[in-house]
Amino acid sequence: MHVLVLGGTTEARRLAELLHPRPDLRVTSSLAGRVSAPRLPPGEVRIGGFGGADGMARWLREHAVDAVIDATHPFAERISFNAAGAAATTHVPLLALRRPGWVPGEGDDWRTVDDLREAAEAVRTVGGGGRRVFLTTGRMGLAAFAHIDDAHFLVRSVDAPEPPTPPHMELLLDRGPFTLDGERALLARHRVDVLVTKDSGGAATAPKLTAAREAGIPVIVVRRPPTPAGVPVAATVEEAAAWVQARSAAVSG
Ligand code: NAP
């Protein structure tokens, strides 16, 4: 049974690690190619776009794929809709692996916004117009903040962003997982007034939220985009592996 894992996340890599040793499976992971030195999963890896939903449907047929797991990032909206389209055309079973979103707890000061444009608006008002902003929304989409010239941005991303970027910006090239002690020290060292994050979920990047709560720093949280209707969802890597197991049992009769 040939399984295609649409990746670019820790969960996708962990799923490939879990499935790869199984003799009944051939596992191919697909990466977009955005990161210059990606952590590669075991098994076969293909890199680069498919050419939309039609291109992915073609790829599924040409490579005799029996099941697809969309383990892309919750904010990678286009590839998820492409996967739903390709699966519908080819009748290849599709499962979405989505880590649950973060939930505010006691003492959190969160403002939820719909997108990066709204996040940029909120930066001007939240925390009394916080002047030192810790931006952890990734290197794409910084254009939404590029017009803000009266705030200092600390931008953390895996690779350097491309212009346009905010005029007053310090870049921190790093990749999770991050520790609570590290995040505490970072917020203090950079005198951060406000944190901006996507609701990515997961443990690897959650310590910044705890550190912000402890320091009384408000957090602007970008809400997740919608997911394609009708696609079953697994919340954990283990659940997704069990789904593959069930499909494999069905295929082998
Ligand atoms: P996106 O907007 O949903 O996708 C844009 C295009 O990139 C897709 O139409 C597809 O091109 C290609 N693509 C995306 N993911 C792919 C994959 N796994 N394999 C092959 N092609 C892929 O995606 P994005 O937000 O730019 O994210 C790109 C990748 O980075 C994803 O794999 C995602 O898991 C990872 N990532 C994203 C975020 C985020 O915040 N968005 C954060 C961490 C990691 P074609 O139409 O040509 O097939």
PDB file of C-alpha atoms and ligand atoms in Angstrom:
ATOM      1  CA  MET A   1       0.000   0.000   0.000  1.00  0.00           C
ATOM      2  CA  HIS A   2       1.420   3.372  -1.072  1.00  0.00           C
ATOM      3  CA  VAL A   3       0.776   6.200   1.418  1.00  0.00           C
ATOM      4  CA  LEU A   4       1.412   9.843   0.549  1.00  0.00           C
ATOM      5  CA  VAL A   5       2.035  12.112   3.541  1.00  0.00           C
ATOM      6  CA  LEU A   6       1.703  15.808   2.768  1.00  0.00           C
ATOM      7  CA  GLY A   7       4.211  17.257   5.191  1.00  0.00           C
ATOM      8  CA  GLY A   8       6.119  20.263   6.397  1.00  0.00           C
ATOM      9  CA  THR A   9       5.304  19.689  10.081  1.00  0.00           C
ATOM     10  CA  THR A  10       6.747  17.797  13.040  1.00  0.00           C
ATOM     11  CA  GLU A  11       3.689  15.543  13.013  1.00  0.00           C
ATOM     12  CA  ALA A  12       4.180  14.621   9.356  1.00  0.00           C
ATOM     13  CA  ARG A  13       7.758  13.628  10.055  1.00  0.00           C
ATOM     14  CA  ARG A  14       6.762  11.614  13.117  1.00  0.00           C
ATOM     15  CA  LEU A  15       4.066   9.847  11.119  1.00  0.00           C
ATOM     16  CA  ALA A  16       6.573   8.904   8.414  1.00  0.00           C
ATOM     17  CA  GLU A  17       8.903   7.611  11.145  1.00  0.00           C
ATOM     18  CA  LEU A  18       6.083   5.477  12.534  1.00  0.00           C
ATOM     19  CA  LEU A  19       4.910   4.094   9.177  1.00  0.00           C
ATOM     20  CA  HIS A  20       8.223   3.675   7.388  1.00  0.00           C
ATOM     21  CA  PRO A  21       9.393   0.464   9.188  1.00  0.00           C
ATOM     22  CA  ARG A  22       6.186  -1.368   8.285  1.00  0.00           C
ATOM     23  CA  PRO A  23       6.801  -3.880   5.492  1.00  0.00           C
ATOM     24  CA  ASP A  24       3.246  -3.589   4.147  1.00  0.00           C
ATOM     25  CA  LEU A  25       3.678   0.125   3.407  1.00  0.00           C
ATOM     26  CA  ARG A  26       5.501   2.311   0.944  1.00  0.00           C
ATOM     27  CA  VAL A  27       5.620   5.841   2.375  1.00  0.00           C
ATOM     28  CA  THR A  28       6.278   8.979   0.367  1.00  0.00           C
ATOM     29  CA  SER A  29       6.464  12.358   2.117  1.00  0.00           C
ATOM     30  CA  SER A  30       5.851  15.529   0.168  1.00  0.00           C
ATOM     31  CA  LEU A  31       7.382  18.882   1.073  1.00  0.00           C
ATOM     32  CA  ALA A  32       6.645  22.249  -0.492  1.00  0.00           C
ATOM     33  CA  GLY A  33      10.323  23.207  -0.628  1.00  0.00           C
ATOM     34  CA  ARG A  34       9.970  26.443   1.347  1.00  0.00           C
ATOM     35  CA  VAL A  35      12.677  25.674   3.935  1.00  0.00           C
ATOM     36  CA  SER A  36      16.270  25.704   2.720  1.00  0.00           C
ATOM     37  CA  ALA A  37      17.468  22.791   4.891  1.00  0.00           C
ATOM     38  CA  PRO A  38      14.371  20.775   5.865  1.00  0.00           C
ATOM     39  CA  ARG A  39      14.500  17.965   8.419  1.00  0.00           C
ATOM     40  CA  LEU A  40      13.834  15.050   6.128  1.00  0.00           C
ATOM     41  CA  PRO A  41      11.607  12.144   7.172  1.00  0.00           C
ATOM     42  CA  PRO A  42      12.574   8.529   6.483  1.00  0.00           C
ATOM     43  CA  GLY A  43      11.213   6.900   3.344  1.00  0.00           C
ATOM     44  CA  GLU A  44      10.815   8.477  -0.064  1.00  0.00           C
ATOM     45  CA  VAL A  45      10.615  12.260  -0.219  1.00  0.00           C
ATOM     46  CA  ARG A  46       9.416  14.446  -3.069  1.00  0.00           C
ATOM     47  CA  ILE A  47       9.858  18.212  -2.955  1.00  0.00           C
ATOM     48  CA  GLY A  48       7.872  20.942  -4.709  1.00  0.00           C
ATOM     49  CA  GLY A  49       4.292  21.739  -5.697  1.00  0.00           C
ATOM     50  CA  PHE A  50       2.109  19.308  -7.655  1.00  0.00           C
ATOM     51  CA  GLY A  51       0.527  21.958  -9.847  1.00  0.00           C
ATOM     52  CA  GLY A  52      -2.801  22.458  -8.061  1.00  0.00           C
ATOM     53  CA  ALA A  53      -5.516  19.888  -7.348  1.00  0.00           C
ATOM     54  CA  ASP A  54      -5.374  18.524 -10.923  1.00  0.00           C
ATOM     55  CA  GLY A  55      -1.620  18.089 -10.714  1.00  0.00           C
ATOM     56  CA  MET A  56      -1.950  16.252  -7.423  1.00  0.00           C
ATOM     57  CA  ALA A  57      -4.690  14.005  -8.854  1.00  0.00           C
ATOM     58  CA  ARG A  58      -2.357  13.145 -11.737  1.00  0.00           C
ATOM     59  CA  TRP A  59       0.470  12.397  -9.304  1.00  0.00           C
ATOM     60  CA  LEU A  60      -1.772  10.123  -7.205  1.00  0.00           C
ATOM     61  CA  ARG A  61      -2.724   8.114 -10.291  1.00  0.00           C
ATOM     62  CA  GLU A  62       0.775   7.953 -11.771  1.00  0.00           C
ATOM     63  CA  HIS A  63       2.281   6.764  -8.485  1.00  0.00           C
ATOM     64  CA  ALA A  64      -0.568   4.390  -7.587  1.00  0.00           C
ATOM     65  CA  VAL A  65      -1.236   6.060  -4.240  1.00  0.00           C
ATOM     66  CA  ASP A  66      -3.706   4.175  -2.041  1.00  0.00           C
ATOM     67  CA  ALA A  67      -4.160   6.729   0.763  1.00  0.00           C
ATOM     68  CA  VAL A  68      -3.250  10.355   1.459  1.00  0.00           C
ATOM     69  CA  ILE A  69      -2.639  11.966   4.819  1.00  0.00           C
ATOM     70  CA  ASP A  70      -2.722  15.726   4.797  1.00  0.00           C
ATOM     71  CA  ALA A  71      -0.362  16.447   7.690  1.00  0.00           C
ATOM     72  CA  THR A  72       0.418  19.991   6.549  1.00  0.00           C
ATOM     73  CA  HIS A  73       0.406  22.981   8.856  1.00  0.00           C
ATOM     74  CA  PRO A  74      -3.076  24.165   9.940  1.00  0.00           C
ATOM     75  CA  PHE A  75      -2.368  27.471   8.148  1.00  0.00           C
ATOM     76  CA  ALA A  76      -1.351  25.826   4.857  1.00  0.00           C
ATOM     77  CA  GLU A  77      -4.844  26.302   3.468  1.00  0.00           C
ATOM     78  CA  ARG A  78      -4.332  25.899  -0.263  1.00  0.00           C
ATOM     79  CA  ILE A  79      -2.605  22.510  -0.208  1.00  0.00           C
ATOM     80  CA  SER A  80      -5.354  21.110   2.057  1.00  0.00           C
ATOM     81  CA  PHE A  81      -8.096  22.185  -0.344  1.00  0.00           C
ATOM     82  CA  ASN A  82      -6.040  20.828  -3.267  1.00  0.00           C
ATOM     83  CA  ALA A  83      -5.754  17.491  -1.445  1.00  0.00           C
ATOM     84  CA  ALA A  84      -9.509  17.386  -0.869  1.00  0.00           C
ATOM     85  CA  GLY A  85     -10.105  18.114  -4.567  1.00  0.00           C
ATOM     86  CA  ALA A  86      -7.580  15.526  -5.744  1.00  0.00           C
ATOM     87  CA  ALA A  87      -8.943  12.872  -3.395  1.00  0.00           C
ATOM     88  CA  ALA A  88     -12.493  13.522  -4.586  1.00  0.00           C
ATOM     89  CA  THR A  89     -11.455  13.201  -8.255  1.00  0.00           C
ATOM     90  CA  THR A  90      -9.384  10.055  -7.819  1.00  0.00           C
ATOM     91  CA  HIS A  91     -11.426   8.416  -5.006  1.00  0.00           C
ATOM     92  CA  VAL A  92      -8.240   7.963  -3.004  1.00  0.00           C
ATOM     93  CA  PRO A  93      -9.058   8.016   0.742  1.00  0.00           C
ATOM     94  CA  LEU A  94      -7.861  11.186   2.501  1.00  0.00           C
ATOM     95  CA  LEU A  95      -7.320  11.904   6.181  1.00  0.00           C
ATOM     96  CA  ALA A  96      -6.333  15.282   7.649  1.00  0.00           C
ATOM     97  CA  LEU A  97      -3.933  15.200  10.597  1.00  0.00           C
ATOM     98  CA  ARG A  98      -4.495  18.391  12.572  1.00  0.00           C
ATOM     99  CA  ARG A  99      -2.984  19.041  15.957  1.00  0.00           C
ATOM    100  CA  PRO A 100      -5.603  20.724  18.175  1.00  0.00           C
ATOM    101  CA  GLY A 101      -5.495  24.508  18.455  1.00  0.00           C
ATOM    102  CA  TRP A 102      -4.356  26.270  21.620  1.00  0.00           C
ATOM    103  CA  VAL A 103      -6.891  27.217  24.268  1.00  0.00           C
ATOM    104  CA  PRO A 104      -6.409  30.235  26.561  1.00  0.00           C
ATOM    105  CA  GLY A 105      -6.080  29.457  30.250  1.00  0.00           C
ATOM    106  CA  GLU A 106      -6.400  31.357  33.505  1.00  0.00           C
ATOM    107  CA  GLY A 107      -4.349  34.546  33.345  1.00  0.00           C
ATOM    108  CA  ASP A 108      -3.931  34.624  29.565  1.00  0.00           C
ATOM    109  CA  ASP A 109      -4.587  37.938  27.824  1.00  0.00           C
ATOM    110  CA  TRP A 110      -5.389  36.900  24.246  1.00  0.00           C
ATOM    111  CA  ARG A 111      -6.965  38.852  21.387  1.00  0.00           C
ATOM    112  CA  THR A 112      -8.101  36.618  18.573  1.00  0.00           C
ATOM    113  CA  VAL A 113      -8.025  38.010  15.032  1.00  0.00           C
ATOM    114  CA  ASP A 114      -8.974  36.578  11.633  1.00  0.00           C
ATOM    115  CA  ASP A 115      -5.787  37.151   9.678  1.00  0.00           C
ATOM    116  CA  LEU A 116      -2.401  38.870   9.603  1.00  0.00           C
ATOM    117  CA  ARG A 117      -3.917  42.156   8.392  1.00  0.00           C
ATOM    118  CA  GLU A 118      -6.129  42.258  11.491  1.00  0.00           C
ATOM    119  CA  ALA A 119      -3.153  41.249  13.618  1.00  0.00           C
ATOM    120  CA  ALA A 120      -1.262  44.279  12.283  1.00  0.00           C
ATOM    121  CA  GLU A 121      -4.193  46.528  13.232  1.00  0.00           C
ATOM    122  CA  ALA A 122      -4.293  45.001  16.698  1.00  0.00           C
ATOM    123  CA  VAL A 123      -0.559  45.610  17.207  1.00  0.00           C
ATOM    124  CA  ARG A 124      -1.300  49.341  17.172  1.00  0.00           C
ATOM    125  CA  THR A 125      -3.779  49.125  20.051  1.00  0.00           C
ATOM    126  CA  VAL A 126      -3.106  46.055  22.188  1.00  0.00           C
ATOM    127  CA  GLY A 127      -1.021  46.576  25.313  1.00  0.00           C
ATOM    128  CA  GLY A 128      -1.367  50.351  25.017  1.00  0.00           C
ATOM    129  CA  GLY A 129       0.025  50.224  21.487  1.00  0.00           C
ATOM    130  CA  GLY A 130       2.870  47.832  22.303  1.00  0.00           C
ATOM    131  CA  ARG A 131       6.068  49.194  20.794  1.00  0.00           C
ATOM    132  CA  ARG A 132       8.146  46.046  21.037  1.00  0.00           C
ATOM    133  CA  VAL A 133       6.438  43.257  19.150  1.00  0.00           C
ATOM    134  CA  PHE A 134       7.527  39.622  19.058  1.00  0.00           C
ATOM    135  CA  LEU A 135       6.287  38.293  15.728  1.00  0.00           C
ATOM    136  CA  THR A 136       6.207  34.495  15.400  1.00  0.00           C
ATOM    137  CA  THR A 137       3.850  34.112  12.451  1.00  0.00           C
ATOM    138  CA  GLY A 138       6.548  32.851  10.089  1.00  0.00           C
ATOM    139  CA  ARG A 139       8.549  34.512   7.360  1.00  0.00           C
ATOM    140  CA  MET A 140       5.658  34.627   4.880  1.00  0.00           C
ATOM    141  CA  GLY A 141       3.151  37.427   5.272  1.00  0.00           C
ATOM    142  CA  LEU A 142       5.386  40.006   6.944  1.00  0.00           C
ATOM    143  CA  ALA A 143       4.157  42.469   4.314  1.00  0.00           C
ATOM    144  CA  ALA A 144       1.057  42.910   6.493  1.00  0.00           C
ATOM    145  CA  PHE A 145       3.271  44.614   9.105  1.00  0.00           C
ATOM    146  CA  ALA A 146       5.578  46.481   6.720  1.00  0.00           C
ATOM    147  CA  HIS A 147       3.713  49.809   7.036  1.00  0.00           C
ATOM    148  CA  ILE A 148       4.158  49.991  10.823  1.00  0.00           C
ATOM    149  CA  ASP A 149       7.076  52.343  11.336  1.00  0.00           C
ATOM    150  CA  ASP A 150       6.556  53.243  14.998  1.00  0.00           C
ATOM    151  CA  ALA A 151       7.124  49.787  16.517  1.00  0.00           C
ATOM    152  CA  HIS A 152      10.126  47.516  16.867  1.00  0.00           C
ATOM    153  CA  PHE A 153       9.618  43.977  15.599  1.00  0.00           C
ATOM    154  CA  LEU A 154      11.490  40.919  16.776  1.00  0.00           C
ATOM    155  CA  VAL A 155      10.824  38.373  14.024  1.00  0.00           C
ATOM    156  CA  ARG A 156      11.569  34.703  14.627  1.00  0.00           C
ATOM    157  CA  SER A 157      11.544  32.370  11.639  1.00  0.00           C
ATOM    158  CA  VAL A 158      13.356  29.324  10.270  1.00  0.00           C
ATOM    159  CA  ASP A 159      14.621  31.123   7.166  1.00  0.00           C
ATOM    160  CA  ALA A 160      15.026  34.840   6.520  1.00  0.00           C
ATOM    161  CA  PRO A 161      11.910  36.643   5.258  1.00  0.00           C
ATOM    162  CA  GLU A 162      11.832  38.472   1.961  1.00  0.00           C
ATOM    163  CA  PRO A 163      10.844  42.130   1.653  1.00  0.00           C
ATOM    164  CA  PRO A 164       8.611  43.939   2.288  1.00  0.00           C
ATOM    165  CA  THR A 165       9.260  43.697   6.024  1.00  0.00           C
ATOM    166  CA  PRO A 166       8.753  46.211   8.856  1.00  0.00           C
ATOM    167  CA  PRO A 167      11.356  49.006   8.838  1.00  0.00           C
ATOM    168  CA  HIS A 168      12.420  48.403  12.450  1.00  0.00           C
ATOM    169  CA  MET A 169      13.036  44.692  12.588  1.00  0.00           C
ATOM    170  CA  GLU A 170      15.442  42.348  14.313  1.00  0.00           C
ATOM    171  CA  LEU A 171      15.645  38.849  12.906  1.00  0.00           C
ATOM    172  CA  LEU A 172      16.081  35.717  14.975  1.00  0.00           C
ATOM    173  CA  LEU A 173      16.677  32.637  12.842  1.00  0.00           C
ATOM    174  CA  ASP A 174      15.612  29.660  14.906  1.00  0.00           C
ATOM    175  CA  ARG A 175      13.361  26.644  14.775  1.00  0.00           C
ATOM    176  CA  GLY A 176      11.443  24.889  17.543  1.00  0.00           C
ATOM    177  CA  PRO A 177      11.037  23.105  19.816  1.00  0.00           C
ATOM    178  CA  PHE A 178      11.522  25.974  22.256  1.00  0.00           C
ATOM    179  CA  THR A 179      11.831  25.723  26.040  1.00  0.00           C
ATOM    180  CA  LEU A 180       9.946  27.717  28.657  1.00  0.00           C
ATOM    181  CA  ASP A 181      13.176  28.981  30.205  1.00  0.00           C
ATOM    182  CA  GLY A 182      14.407  30.056  26.801  1.00  0.00           C
ATOM    183  CA  GLU A 183      11.176  31.879  25.996  1.00  0.00           C
ATOM    184  CA  ARG A 184      11.109  33.608  29.398  1.00  0.00           C
ATOM    185  CA  ALA A 185      14.667  34.848  28.843  1.00  0.00           C
ATOM    186  CA  LEU A 186      13.890  35.959  25.301  1.00  0.00           C
ATOM    187  CA  LEU A 187      10.829  38.022  26.295  1.00  0.00           C
ATOM    188  CA  ALA A 188      12.798  39.696  29.076  1.00  0.00           C
ATOM    189  CA  ARG A 189      15.954  40.310  27.046  1.00  0.00           C
ATOM    190  CA  HIS A 190      14.062  41.945  24.199  1.00  0.00           C
ATOM    191  CA  ARG A 191      11.605  43.749  26.519  1.00  0.00           C
ATOM    192  CA  VAL A 192       8.690  42.392  24.511  1.00  0.00           C
ATOM    193  CA  ASP A 193       5.355  44.255  24.983  1.00  0.00           C
ATOM    194  CA  VAL A 194       3.160  42.105  22.775  1.00  0.00           C
ATOM    195  CA  LEU A 195       3.382  38.670  21.142  1.00  0.00           C
ATOM    196  CA  VAL A 196       1.805  37.812  17.783  1.00  0.00           C
ATOM    197  CA  THR A 197       1.250  34.171  16.873  1.00  0.00           C
ATOM    198  CA  LYS A 198      -0.849  31.954  14.660  1.00  0.00           C
ATOM    199  CA  ASP A 199      -2.969  29.370  16.458  1.00  0.00           C
ATOM    200  CA  SER A 200      -0.593  26.679  15.266  1.00  0.00           C
ATOM    201  CA  GLY A 201      -1.176  24.389  18.246  1.00  0.00           C
ATOM    202  CA  GLY A 202       1.276  21.740  19.406  1.00  0.00           C
ATOM    203  CA  ALA A 203       3.824  21.575  22.197  1.00  0.00           C
ATOM    204  CA  ALA A 204       6.932  22.634  20.268  1.00  0.00           C
ATOM    205  CA  THR A 205       6.065  26.325  20.136  1.00  0.00           C
ATOM    206  CA  ALA A 206       3.613  26.594  23.069  1.00  0.00           C
ATOM    207  CA  PRO A 207       6.119  27.707  25.768  1.00  0.00           C
ATOM    208  CA  LYS A 208       6.036  31.285  24.417  1.00  0.00           C
ATOM    209  CA  LEU A 209       2.369  31.436  25.476  1.00  0.00           C
ATOM    210  CA  THR A 210       3.165  30.365  29.027  1.00  0.00           C
ATOM    211  CA  ALA A 211       6.058  32.821  29.188  1.00  0.00           C
ATOM    212  CA  ALA A 212       3.787  35.628  27.934  1.00  0.00           C
ATOM    213  CA  ARG A 213       1.130  34.773  30.521  1.00  0.00           C
ATOM    214  CA  GLU A 214       3.687  34.804  33.342  1.00  0.00           C
ATOM    215  CA  ALA A 215       5.047  38.160  32.201  1.00  0.00           C
ATOM    216  CA  GLY A 216       1.560  39.675  31.725  1.00  0.00           C
ATOM    217  CA  ILE A 217       2.212  40.192  28.012  1.00  0.00           C
ATOM    218  CA  PRO A 218      -0.850  40.313  25.735  1.00  0.00           C
ATOM    219  CA  VAL A 219      -0.960  37.858  22.833  1.00  0.00           C
ATOM    220  CA  ILE A 220      -2.556  38.467  19.445  1.00  0.00           C
ATOM    221  CA  VAL A 221      -3.653  35.069  18.132  1.00  0.00           C
ATOM    222  CA  VAL A 222      -4.504  34.563  14.460  1.00  0.00           C
ATOM    223  CA  ARG A 223      -7.458  32.206  14.105  1.00  0.00           C
ATOM    224  CA  ARG A 224      -7.082  29.096  11.907  1.00  0.00           C
ATOM    225  CA  PRO A 225      -8.419  29.155   8.354  1.00  0.00           C
ATOM    226  CA  PRO A 226     -11.291  26.800   7.503  1.00  0.00           C
ATOM    227  CA  THR A 227     -10.607  23.148   6.660  1.00  0.00           C
ATOM    228  CA  PRO A 228     -12.194  21.364   3.691  1.00  0.00           C
ATOM    229  CA  ALA A 229     -15.645  19.974   4.508  1.00  0.00           C
ATOM    230  CA  GLY A 230     -16.128  16.222   4.636  1.00  0.00           C
ATOM    231  CA  VAL A 231     -12.491  15.277   5.229  1.00  0.00           C
ATOM    232  CA  PRO A 232     -12.067  13.091   8.343  1.00  0.00           C
ATOM    233  CA  VAL A 233      -9.652  14.535  10.902  1.00  0.00           C
ATOM    234  CA  ALA A 234      -7.180  12.843  13.262  1.00  0.00           C
ATOM    235  CA  ALA A 235      -5.766  14.856  16.148  1.00  0.00           C
ATOM    236  CA  THR A 236      -2.677  12.753  16.786  1.00  0.00           C
ATOM    237  CA  VAL A 237       0.004  10.923  14.838  1.00  0.00           C
ATOM    238  CA  GLU A 238      -1.064   7.659  16.510  1.00  0.00           C
ATOM    239  CA  GLU A 239      -4.675   8.134  15.353  1.00  0.00           C
ATOM    240  CA  ALA A 240      -3.474   8.752  11.813  1.00  0.00           C
ATOM    241  CA  ALA A 241      -1.291   5.617  11.941  1.00  0.00           C
ATOM    242  CA  ALA A 242      -4.299   3.597  13.108  1.00  0.00           C
ATOM    243  CA  TRP A 243      -6.300   4.923  10.142  1.00  0.00           C
ATOM    244  CA  VAL A 244      -3.529   3.762   7.787  1.00  0.00           C
ATOM    245  CA  GLN A 245      -3.492   0.373   9.534  1.00  0.00           C
ATOM    246  CA  ALA A 246      -7.236  -0.001   9.003  1.00  0.00           C
ATOM    247  CA  ARG A 247      -6.889   0.897   5.312  1.00  0.00           C
ATOM    248  CA  SER A 248      -3.989  -1.492   4.872  1.00  0.00           C
ATOM    249  CA  ALA A 249      -6.025  -4.300   6.440  1.00  0.00           C
ATOM    250  CA  ALA A 250      -8.890  -3.482   4.077  1.00  0.00           C
ATOM    251  CA  VAL A 251      -6.618  -3.406   0.998  1.00  0.00           C
ATOM    252  CA  SER A 252      -4.955  -6.752   1.858  1.00  0.00           C
ATOM    253  CA  GLY A 253      -8.404  -8.249   2.496  1.00  0.00           C
TER     254      GLY A 253
HETATM  255  P1  NAP B   1      -0.165  26.622   1.001  1.00  0.00           P
HETATM  256  O1  NAP B   1      -0.356  28.095   0.887  1.00  0.00           O
HETATM  257  O2  NAP B   1      -1.304  25.799   1.445  1.00  0.00           O
HETATM  258  O3  NAP B   1       0.305  26.020  -0.378  1.00  0.00           O
HETATM  259  C1  NAP B   1       0.757  26.785  -1.463  1.00  0.00           C
HETATM  260  C2  NAP B   1       1.255  25.824  -2.536  1.00  0.00           C
HETATM  261  O4  NAP B   1       2.481  25.224  -2.122  1.00  0.00           O
HETATM  262  C3  NAP B   1       0.318  24.668  -2.788  1.00  0.00           C
HETATM  263  O5  NAP B   1      -0.714  25.036  -3.678  1.00  0.00           O
HETATM  264  C4  NAP B   1       1.268  23.631  -3.338  1.00  0.00           C
HETATM  265  O6  NAP B   1       1.619  23.938  -4.683  1.00  0.00           O
HETATM  266  C5  NAP B   1       2.513  23.858  -2.528  1.00  0.00           C
HETATM  267  N1  NAP B   1       2.586  23.017  -1.324  1.00  0.00           N
HETATM  268  C6  NAP B   1       2.245  23.330  -0.056  1.00  0.00           C
HETATM  269  N2  NAP B   1       2.508  22.326   0.781  1.00  0.00           N
HETATM  270  C7  NAP B   1       3.017  21.323   0.018  1.00  0.00           C
HETATM  271  C8  NAP B   1       3.489  20.022   0.309  1.00  0.00           C
HETATM  272  N3  NAP B   1       3.506  19.533   1.562  1.00  0.00           N
HETATM  273  N4  NAP B   1       3.938  19.274  -0.734  1.00  0.00           N
HETATM  274  C9  NAP B   1       3.957  19.759  -2.011  1.00  0.00           C
HETATM  275  N5  NAP B   1       3.518  20.996  -2.326  1.00  0.00           N
HETATM  276  C10 NAP B   1       3.060  21.762  -1.334  1.00  0.00           C
HETATM  277  O7  NAP B   1       1.097  26.286   1.909  1.00  0.00           O
HETATM  278  P2  NAP B   1       2.079  27.258   2.768  1.00  0.00           P
HETATM  279  O8  NAP B   1       1.297  27.910   3.835  1.00  0.00           O
HETATM  280  O9  NAP B   1       2.877  28.065   1.797  1.00  0.00           O
HETATM  281  O10 NAP B   1       2.999  26.158   3.451  1.00  0.00           O
HETATM  282  C11 NAP B   1       3.966  25.470   2.692  1.00  0.00           C
HETATM  283  C12 NAP B   1       4.492  24.307   3.510  1.00  0.00           C
HETATM  284  O11 NAP B   1       5.053  24.769   4.733  1.00  0.00           O
HETATM  285  C13 NAP B   1       3.431  23.279   3.876  1.00  0.00           C
HETATM  286  O12 NAP B   1       3.938  22.002   3.561  1.00  0.00           O
HETATM  287  C14 NAP B   1       3.204  23.441   5.358  1.00  0.00           C
HETATM  288  O13 NAP B   1       2.947  22.224   6.008  1.00  0.00           O
HETATM  289  C15 NAP B   1       4.513  24.076   5.829  1.00  0.00           C
HETATM  290  N6  NAP B   1       4.315  25.043   6.911  1.00  0.00           N
HETATM  291  C16 NAP B   1       3.463  26.095   6.754  1.00  0.00           C
HETATM  292  C17 NAP B   1       3.270  26.996   7.812  1.00  0.00           C
HETATM  293  C18 NAP B   1       2.298  28.137   7.686  1.00  0.00           C
HETATM  294  O14 NAP B   1       2.167  28.889   8.672  1.00  0.00           O
HETATM  295  N7  NAP B   1       1.599  28.306   6.586  1.00  0.00           N
HETATM  296  C19 NAP B   1       3.998  26.817   8.991  1.00  0.00           C
HETATM  297  C20 NAP B   1       4.889  25.740   9.120  1.00  0.00           C
HETATM  298  C21 NAP B   1       5.038  24.862   8.077  1.00  0.00           C
HETATM  299  P3  NAP B   1       0.857  23.258  -5.926  1.00  0.00           P
HETATM  300  O15 NAP B   1      -0.479  23.902  -5.981  1.00  0.00           O
HETATM  301  O16 NAP B   1       1.742  23.549  -7.077  1.00  0.00           O
HETATM  302  O17 NAP B   1       0.760  21.787  -5.619  1.00  0.00           O
END
